[in-house]
Coordinates of C-alpha atoms and ligand atoms in Angstrom, one line a residue:
X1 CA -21.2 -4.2 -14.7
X2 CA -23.1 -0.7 -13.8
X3 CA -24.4 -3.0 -10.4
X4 CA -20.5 -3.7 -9.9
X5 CA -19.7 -1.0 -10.0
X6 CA -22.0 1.0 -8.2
X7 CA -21.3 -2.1 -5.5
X8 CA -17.8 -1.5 -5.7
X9 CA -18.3 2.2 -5.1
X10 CA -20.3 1.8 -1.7
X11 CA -18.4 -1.0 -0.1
X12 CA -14.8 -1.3 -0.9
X13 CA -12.2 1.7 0.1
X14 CA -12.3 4.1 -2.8
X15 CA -8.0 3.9 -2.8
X16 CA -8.2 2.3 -6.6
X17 CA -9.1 4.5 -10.3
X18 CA -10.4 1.5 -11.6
X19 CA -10.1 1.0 -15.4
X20 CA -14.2 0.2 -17.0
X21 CA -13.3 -3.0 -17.6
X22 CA -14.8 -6.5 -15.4
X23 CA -12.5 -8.9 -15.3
X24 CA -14.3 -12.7 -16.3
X25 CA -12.0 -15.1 -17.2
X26 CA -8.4 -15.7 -18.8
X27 CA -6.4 -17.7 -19.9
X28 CA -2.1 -17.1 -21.1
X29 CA -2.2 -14.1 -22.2
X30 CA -6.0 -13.2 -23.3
X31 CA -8.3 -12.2 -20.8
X32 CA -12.2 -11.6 -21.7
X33 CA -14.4 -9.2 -19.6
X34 CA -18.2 -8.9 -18.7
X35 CA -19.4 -8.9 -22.3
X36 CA -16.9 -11.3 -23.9
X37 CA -14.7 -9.0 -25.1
X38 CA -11.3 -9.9 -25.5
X39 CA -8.0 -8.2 -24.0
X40 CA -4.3 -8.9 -25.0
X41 CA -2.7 -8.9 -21.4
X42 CA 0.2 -6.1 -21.1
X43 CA 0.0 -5.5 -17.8
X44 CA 0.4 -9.4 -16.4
X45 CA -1.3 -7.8 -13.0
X46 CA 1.4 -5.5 -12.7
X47 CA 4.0 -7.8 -13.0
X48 CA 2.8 -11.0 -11.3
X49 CA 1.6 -13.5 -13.6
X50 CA 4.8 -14.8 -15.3
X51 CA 3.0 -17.5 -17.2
X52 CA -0.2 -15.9 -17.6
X53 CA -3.6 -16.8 -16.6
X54 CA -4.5 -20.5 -15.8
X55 CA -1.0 -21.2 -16.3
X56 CA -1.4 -25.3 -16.3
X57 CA 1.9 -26.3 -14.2
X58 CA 1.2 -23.2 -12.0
X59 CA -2.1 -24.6 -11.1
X60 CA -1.4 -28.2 -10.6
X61 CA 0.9 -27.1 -8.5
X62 CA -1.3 -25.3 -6.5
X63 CA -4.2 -27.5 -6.2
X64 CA -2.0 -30.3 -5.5
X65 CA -0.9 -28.9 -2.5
X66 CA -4.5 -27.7 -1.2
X67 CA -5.2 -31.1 -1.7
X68 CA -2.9 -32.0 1.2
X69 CA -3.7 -28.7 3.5
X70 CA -3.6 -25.2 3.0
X71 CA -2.1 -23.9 5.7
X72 CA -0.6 -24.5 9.1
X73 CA 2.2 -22.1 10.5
X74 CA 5.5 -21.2 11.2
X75 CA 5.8 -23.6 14.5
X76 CA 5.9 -26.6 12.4
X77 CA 8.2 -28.0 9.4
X78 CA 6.3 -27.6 5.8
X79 CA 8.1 -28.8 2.8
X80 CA 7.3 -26.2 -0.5
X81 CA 8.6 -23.6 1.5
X82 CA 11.9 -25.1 2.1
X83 CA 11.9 -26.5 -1.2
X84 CA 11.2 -22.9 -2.6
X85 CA 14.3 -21.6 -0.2
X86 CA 16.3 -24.2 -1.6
X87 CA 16.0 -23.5 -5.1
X88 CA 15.7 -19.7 -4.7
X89 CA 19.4 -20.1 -2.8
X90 CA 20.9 -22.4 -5.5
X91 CA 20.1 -20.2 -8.1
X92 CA 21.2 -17.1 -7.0
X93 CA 24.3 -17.9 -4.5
X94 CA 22.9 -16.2 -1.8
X95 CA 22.6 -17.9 2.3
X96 CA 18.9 -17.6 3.4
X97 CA 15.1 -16.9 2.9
X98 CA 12.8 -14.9 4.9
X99 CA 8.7 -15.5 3.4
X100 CA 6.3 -12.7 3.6
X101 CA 3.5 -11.9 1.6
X102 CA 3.9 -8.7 -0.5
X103 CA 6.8 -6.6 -1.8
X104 CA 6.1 -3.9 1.0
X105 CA 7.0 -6.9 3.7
X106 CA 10.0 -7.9 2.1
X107 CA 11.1 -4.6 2.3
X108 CA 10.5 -4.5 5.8
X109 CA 12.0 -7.4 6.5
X110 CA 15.0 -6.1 4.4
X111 CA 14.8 -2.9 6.8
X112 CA 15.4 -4.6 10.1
X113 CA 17.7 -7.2 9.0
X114 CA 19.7 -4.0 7.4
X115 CA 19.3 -2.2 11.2
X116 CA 19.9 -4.6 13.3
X117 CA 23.6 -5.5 11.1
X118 CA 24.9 -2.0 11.4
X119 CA 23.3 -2.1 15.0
X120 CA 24.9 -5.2 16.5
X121 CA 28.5 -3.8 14.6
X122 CA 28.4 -0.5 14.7
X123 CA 26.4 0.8 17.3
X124 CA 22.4 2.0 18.0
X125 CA 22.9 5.6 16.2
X126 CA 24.0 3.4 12.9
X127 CA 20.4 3.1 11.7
X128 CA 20.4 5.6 8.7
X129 CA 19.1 3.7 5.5
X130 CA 20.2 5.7 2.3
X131 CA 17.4 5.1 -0.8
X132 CA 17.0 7.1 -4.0
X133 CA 14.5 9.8 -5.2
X134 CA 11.6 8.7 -7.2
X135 CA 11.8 5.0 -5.8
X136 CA 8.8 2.6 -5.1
X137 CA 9.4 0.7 -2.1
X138 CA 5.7 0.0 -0.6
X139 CA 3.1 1.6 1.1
X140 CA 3.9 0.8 5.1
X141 CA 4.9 3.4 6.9
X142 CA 8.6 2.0 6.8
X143 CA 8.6 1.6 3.2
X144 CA 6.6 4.5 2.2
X145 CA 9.8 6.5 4.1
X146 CA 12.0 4.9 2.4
X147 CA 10.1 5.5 -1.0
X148 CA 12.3 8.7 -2.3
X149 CA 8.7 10.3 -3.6
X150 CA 7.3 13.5 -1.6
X151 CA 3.7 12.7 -3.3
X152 CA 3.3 9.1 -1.3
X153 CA 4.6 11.0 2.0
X154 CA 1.9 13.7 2.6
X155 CA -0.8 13.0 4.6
X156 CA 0.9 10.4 6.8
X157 CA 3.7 12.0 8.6
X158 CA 5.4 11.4 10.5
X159 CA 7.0 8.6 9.1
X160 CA 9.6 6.2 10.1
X161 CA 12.5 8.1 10.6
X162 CA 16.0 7.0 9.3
X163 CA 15.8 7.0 6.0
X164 CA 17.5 9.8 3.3
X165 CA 17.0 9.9 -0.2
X166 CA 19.8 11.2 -2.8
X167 CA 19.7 11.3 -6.2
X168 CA 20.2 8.5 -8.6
X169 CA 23.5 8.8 -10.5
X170 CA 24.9 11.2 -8.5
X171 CA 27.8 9.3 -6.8
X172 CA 29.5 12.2 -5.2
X173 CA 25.7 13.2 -3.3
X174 CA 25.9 9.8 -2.1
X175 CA 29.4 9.2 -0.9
X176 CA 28.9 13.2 1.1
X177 CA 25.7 11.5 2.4
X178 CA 27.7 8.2 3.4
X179 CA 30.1 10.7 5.0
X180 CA 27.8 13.2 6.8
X181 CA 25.2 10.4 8.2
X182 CA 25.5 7.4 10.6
X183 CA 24.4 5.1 7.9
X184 CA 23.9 1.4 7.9
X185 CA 23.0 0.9 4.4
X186 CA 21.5 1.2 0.9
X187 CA 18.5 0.5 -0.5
X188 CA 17.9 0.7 -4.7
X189 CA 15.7 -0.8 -7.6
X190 CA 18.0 -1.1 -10.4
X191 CA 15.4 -0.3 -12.8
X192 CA 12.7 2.1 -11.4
X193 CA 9.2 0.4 -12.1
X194 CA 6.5 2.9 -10.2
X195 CA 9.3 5.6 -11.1
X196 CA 8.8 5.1 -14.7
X197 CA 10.6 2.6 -16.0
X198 CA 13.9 4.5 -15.4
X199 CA 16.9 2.1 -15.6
X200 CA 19.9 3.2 -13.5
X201 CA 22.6 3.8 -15.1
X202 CA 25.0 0.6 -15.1
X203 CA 28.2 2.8 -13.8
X204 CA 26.5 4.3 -11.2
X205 CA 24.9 0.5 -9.6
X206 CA 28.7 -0.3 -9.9
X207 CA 30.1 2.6 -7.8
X208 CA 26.8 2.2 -5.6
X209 CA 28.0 -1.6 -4.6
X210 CA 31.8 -0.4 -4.2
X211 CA 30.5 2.1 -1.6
X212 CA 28.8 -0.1 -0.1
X213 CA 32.0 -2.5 0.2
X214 CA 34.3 -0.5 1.3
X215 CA 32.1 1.5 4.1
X216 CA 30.4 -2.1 5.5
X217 CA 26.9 -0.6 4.4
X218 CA 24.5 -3.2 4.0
X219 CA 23.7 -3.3 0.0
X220 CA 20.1 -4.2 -0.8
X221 CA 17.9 -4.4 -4.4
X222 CA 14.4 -4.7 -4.2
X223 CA 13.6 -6.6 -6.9
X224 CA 9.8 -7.2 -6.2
X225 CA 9.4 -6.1 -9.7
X226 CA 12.4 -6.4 -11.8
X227 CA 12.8 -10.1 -10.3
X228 CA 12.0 -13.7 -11.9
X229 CA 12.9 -13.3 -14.9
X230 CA 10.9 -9.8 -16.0
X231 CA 14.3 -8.4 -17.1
X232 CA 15.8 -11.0 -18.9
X233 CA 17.7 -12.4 -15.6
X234 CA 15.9 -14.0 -12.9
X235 CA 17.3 -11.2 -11.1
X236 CA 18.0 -7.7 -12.2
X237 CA 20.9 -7.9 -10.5
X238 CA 22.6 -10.4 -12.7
X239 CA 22.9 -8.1 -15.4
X240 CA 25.8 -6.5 -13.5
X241 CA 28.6 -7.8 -11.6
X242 CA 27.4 -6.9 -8.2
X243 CA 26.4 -9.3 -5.2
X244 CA 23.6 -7.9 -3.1
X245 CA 24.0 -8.3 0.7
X246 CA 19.8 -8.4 0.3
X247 CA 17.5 -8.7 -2.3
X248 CA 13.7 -8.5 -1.7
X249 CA 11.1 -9.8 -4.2
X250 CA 7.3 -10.2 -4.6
X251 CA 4.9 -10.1 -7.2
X252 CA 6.1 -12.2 -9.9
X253 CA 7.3 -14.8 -7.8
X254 CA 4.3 -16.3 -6.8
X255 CA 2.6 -16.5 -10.4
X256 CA -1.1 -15.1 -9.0
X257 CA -0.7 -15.7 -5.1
X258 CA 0.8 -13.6 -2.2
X259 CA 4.4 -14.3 -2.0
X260 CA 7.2 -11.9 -0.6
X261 CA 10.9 -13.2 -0.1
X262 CA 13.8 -11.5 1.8
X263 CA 16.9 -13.0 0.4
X264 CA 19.7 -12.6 2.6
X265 CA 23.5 -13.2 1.6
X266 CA 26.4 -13.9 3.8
X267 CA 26.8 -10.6 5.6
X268 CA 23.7 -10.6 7.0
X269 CA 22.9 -14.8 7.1
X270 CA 22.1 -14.7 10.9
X271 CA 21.2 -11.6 11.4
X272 CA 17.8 -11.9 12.3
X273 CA 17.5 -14.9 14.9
X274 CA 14.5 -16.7 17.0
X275 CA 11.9 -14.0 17.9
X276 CA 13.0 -11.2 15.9
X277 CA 11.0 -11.6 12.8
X278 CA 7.7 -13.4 11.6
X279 CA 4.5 -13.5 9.7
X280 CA 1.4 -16.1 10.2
X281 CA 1.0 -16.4 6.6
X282 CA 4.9 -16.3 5.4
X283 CA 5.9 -18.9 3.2
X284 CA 2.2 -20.3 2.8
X285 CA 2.1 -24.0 1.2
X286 CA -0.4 -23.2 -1.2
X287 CA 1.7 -19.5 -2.8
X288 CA 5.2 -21.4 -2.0
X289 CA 4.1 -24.3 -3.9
X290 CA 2.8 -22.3 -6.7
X291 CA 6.0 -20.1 -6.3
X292 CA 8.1 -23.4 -6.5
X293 CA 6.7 -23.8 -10.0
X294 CA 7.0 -20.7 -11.2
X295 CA 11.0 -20.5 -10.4
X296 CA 11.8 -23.7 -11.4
X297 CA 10.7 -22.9 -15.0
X298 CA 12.6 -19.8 -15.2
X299 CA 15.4 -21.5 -17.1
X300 CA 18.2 -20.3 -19.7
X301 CA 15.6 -21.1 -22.6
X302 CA 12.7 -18.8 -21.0
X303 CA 15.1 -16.2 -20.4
X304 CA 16.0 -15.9 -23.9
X305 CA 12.8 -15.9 -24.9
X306 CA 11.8 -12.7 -23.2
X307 CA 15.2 -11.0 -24.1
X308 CA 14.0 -12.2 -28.1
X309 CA 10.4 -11.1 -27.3
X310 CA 12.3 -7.9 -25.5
X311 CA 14.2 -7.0 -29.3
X312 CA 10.7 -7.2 -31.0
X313 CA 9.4 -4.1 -28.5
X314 CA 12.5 -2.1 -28.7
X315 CA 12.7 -2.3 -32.9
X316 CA 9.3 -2.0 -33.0
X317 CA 8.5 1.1 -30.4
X318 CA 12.1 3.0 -30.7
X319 CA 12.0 5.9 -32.9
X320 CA 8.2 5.1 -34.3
X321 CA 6.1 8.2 -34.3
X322 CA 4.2 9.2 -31.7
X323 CA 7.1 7.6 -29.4
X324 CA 9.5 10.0 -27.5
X325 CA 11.1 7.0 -26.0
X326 CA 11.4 3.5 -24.9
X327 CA 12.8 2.4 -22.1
X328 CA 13.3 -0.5 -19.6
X329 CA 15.0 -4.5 -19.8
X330 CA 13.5 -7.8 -20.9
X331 CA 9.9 -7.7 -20.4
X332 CA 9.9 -4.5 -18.1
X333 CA 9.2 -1.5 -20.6
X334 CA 8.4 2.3 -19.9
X335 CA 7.2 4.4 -23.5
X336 CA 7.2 7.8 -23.7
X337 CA 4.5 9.3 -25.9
X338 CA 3.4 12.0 -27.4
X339 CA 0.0 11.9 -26.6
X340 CA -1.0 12.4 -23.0
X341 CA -0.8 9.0 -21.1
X342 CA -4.3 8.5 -20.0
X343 CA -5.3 9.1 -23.5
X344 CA -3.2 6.2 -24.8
X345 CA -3.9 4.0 -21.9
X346 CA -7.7 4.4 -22.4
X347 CA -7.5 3.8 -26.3
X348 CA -5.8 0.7 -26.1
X349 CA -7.7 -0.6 -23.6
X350 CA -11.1 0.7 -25.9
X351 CA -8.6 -1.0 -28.4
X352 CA -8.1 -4.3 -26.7
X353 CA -5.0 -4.0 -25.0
X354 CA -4.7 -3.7 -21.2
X355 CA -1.6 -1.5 -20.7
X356 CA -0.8 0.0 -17.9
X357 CA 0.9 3.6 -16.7
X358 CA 4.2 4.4 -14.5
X359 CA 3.7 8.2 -13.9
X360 CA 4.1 9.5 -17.5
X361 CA 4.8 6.5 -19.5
X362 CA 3.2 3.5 -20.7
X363 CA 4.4 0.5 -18.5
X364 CA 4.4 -3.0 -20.5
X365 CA 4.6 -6.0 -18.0
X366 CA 3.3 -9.1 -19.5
X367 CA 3.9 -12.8 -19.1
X368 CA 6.8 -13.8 -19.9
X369 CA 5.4 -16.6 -22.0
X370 CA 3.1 -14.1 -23.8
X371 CA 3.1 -15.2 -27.6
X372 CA 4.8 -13.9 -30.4
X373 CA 1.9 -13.0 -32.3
X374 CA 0.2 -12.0 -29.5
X375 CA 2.9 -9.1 -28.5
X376 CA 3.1 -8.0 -32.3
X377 CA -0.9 -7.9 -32.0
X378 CA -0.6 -5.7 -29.3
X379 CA 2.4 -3.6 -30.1
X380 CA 0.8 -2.6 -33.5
X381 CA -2.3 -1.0 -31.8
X382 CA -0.4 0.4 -29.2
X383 CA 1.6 2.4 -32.8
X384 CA -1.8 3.1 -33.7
X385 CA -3.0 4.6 -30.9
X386 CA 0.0 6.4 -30.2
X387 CA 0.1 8.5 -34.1
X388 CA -4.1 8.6 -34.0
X389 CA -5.1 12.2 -33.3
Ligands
PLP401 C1 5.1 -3.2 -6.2 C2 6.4 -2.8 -5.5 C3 6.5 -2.9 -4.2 C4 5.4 -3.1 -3.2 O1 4.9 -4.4 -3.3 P1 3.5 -4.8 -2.7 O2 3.4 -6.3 -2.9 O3 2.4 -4.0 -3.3 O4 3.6 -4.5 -1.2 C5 7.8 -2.6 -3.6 N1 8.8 -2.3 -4.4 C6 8.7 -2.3 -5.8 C7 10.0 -2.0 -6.6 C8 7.5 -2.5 -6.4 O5 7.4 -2.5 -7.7

């Protein structure tokens, strides 16, 4: 581990605080490091493995298709990314797929299918994307401008222009921005993840999607993180009754493997045409077969599973001591605690819990198909580290 590390150190970009843990081996939701000690997963790696570690289906999946090849590319006709499209469409009502291979690209992808829309209908100075403060929207330049956080920005400006962040829940900021601005559309996560776990409040994505109606603004949720099935939904946006014109997604949706998805509704169906978009890797056999497992077991009876498992974390966290707050959907939670984050982070992975942070809470993001026992396991050291001195 010290080798590893030291190793790690010299060669690899030093962009990651790594926790002192070495990941060995896993399986569900245990995962074991260098010494055999053993970890109760909260953190799913950061919202990506919906069934865990080793997941069985997930991996048949997968090696049945790099039995067959692993990759070709976009010239030619492969089937588990149409089949992934396919289902992806049926079950959310929406027109067409676009395959990346990481939330940031979907974003992108989401950007220029948003531009060129407003473009082709309204005219080149229509490029103006409207996003919120104290969103997460990637690391490219693109997405990093429209990320509504001043910290992420320094360092790399200038960045794409066109992009203006207002605040969330204000409606009248956003109509006067709407009014003042040559905008083409609107860009929101309905529950901020990087943010903190900061739900939007349901009123406000309502009057957010009317805008957007009745000013033709192109009306786009990243989901990346709040998508398949982490909030109880397969998508967040389900919860409310709202149709996105675009939703993007990631992580989760390839259960371990790099998977991004631009889902694009009516509006904007043939908006992006031969030549204007791409990727070499994009809709990968190997991720979109893997991917086609993962969404084709997010059924109603998983779903109510995590909203169950979802009750269990509210009752037990809300109001314990040491807790501020809880907050979040499903299997997407931010806790606010008394003791400084790192602190509690630190003792519950000395503890045996691998939790993870979202600014100044504690962000719980585990398989979906985590175990009952296993979540009251955890939850009850996470209590214990949060009223230990
Ligand atoms: C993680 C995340 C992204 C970026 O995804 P990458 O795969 O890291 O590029 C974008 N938006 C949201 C809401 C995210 O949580």
């Amino acid at each position: 581990m010290e080798d590893l590390k030291e190793l790690d150190k010299l060669y690899i970009a030093n962009t990651y605080s790594r926790f002192p843990v070495e990941i060995k081996y896993g399986e569900g939701s245990i995962i074991s490091d260098e010494e055999g000690k053993q970890y109760i997963d909260m953190g799913g790696g950061i919202a990506v493995n919906i069934f865990g570690m080793q997941d069985k289906a997930w991996k048949n999946a997968v090696i049945s298709q790099l039995n067959k090849f692993q990759h070709t590319s976009n010239l030619y006709y492969t089937e588990p990314c149409v089949t992934l499209a396919k289902l992806l469409i049926e079950k959310t009502g929406m027109k067409k797929v676009f395959f990346s291979n990481s939330g940031a690209e979907a974003n992108e992808c989401a950007i220029k299918a948003i531009r060129k829309y407003a473009q082709d209908k309204k005219g080149p100075d229509y490029y103006t994307i409207i996003t919120l403060k104290n969103s997460f929207h990637g690391r490219t330049l693109a997405t990093l401008a429209a990320t509504g956080q001043e910290d992420y920005h320094k360092d790399f400006l200038p960045l794409t222009e066109g992009f203006i962040s207002v605040t969330p829940g204000d409606i009248n900021e956003l109509e006067s921005t709407v009014k003042n601005n040559k905008c083409a559309g609107i860009l929101i996560e309905t529950i901020q993840g990087e943010g903190g776990v900061v739900p939007l409040d349901p009123n406000y994505i309502q009057q957010v999607y009317s805008l957007a109606q009745e000013k033709d603004l192109v009306f786009a949720i990243d989901e990346v993180q709040t998508g398949n099935g982490r909030t109880g939904k397969l998508y967040s946006y389900m919860h409310y009754s709202i149709k996105p014109d675009i939703f993007t997604t990631a992580k989760g949706l390839g259960g371990g493997l790099p998977i991004g998805a631009t889902v694009l509704g009516e509006k904007v169906e043939f908006v992006l045409s031969a030549g204007k978009h791409g990727s070499t890797f994009g809709g990968n056999p190997v991720c979109a077969a893997g991917a086609v497992s993962i969404i084709s077991r997010i059924n109603d009876k998983l779903l109510s599973d995590v909203m169950q498992k979802s009750e269990i974390v509210f009752e037990t966290l809300s109001q314990a001591p040491g807790i501020k707050s809880v907050t979040g959907k499903g299997l997407m939670i931010g806790i606010e605690t008394e003791k400084e984050v790192d602190k509690v982070v630190n003792e519950c992975i000395e503890k045996g819990v691998l939790v993870l942070k979202a600014k100044n809470k504690v962000r719980l993001v585990p398989p979906l198909n985590i175990g009952v026992s296993e979540l009251k396991k955890a939850l009850n050291i996470i209590l214990e580290v949060c009223t230990a001195i």
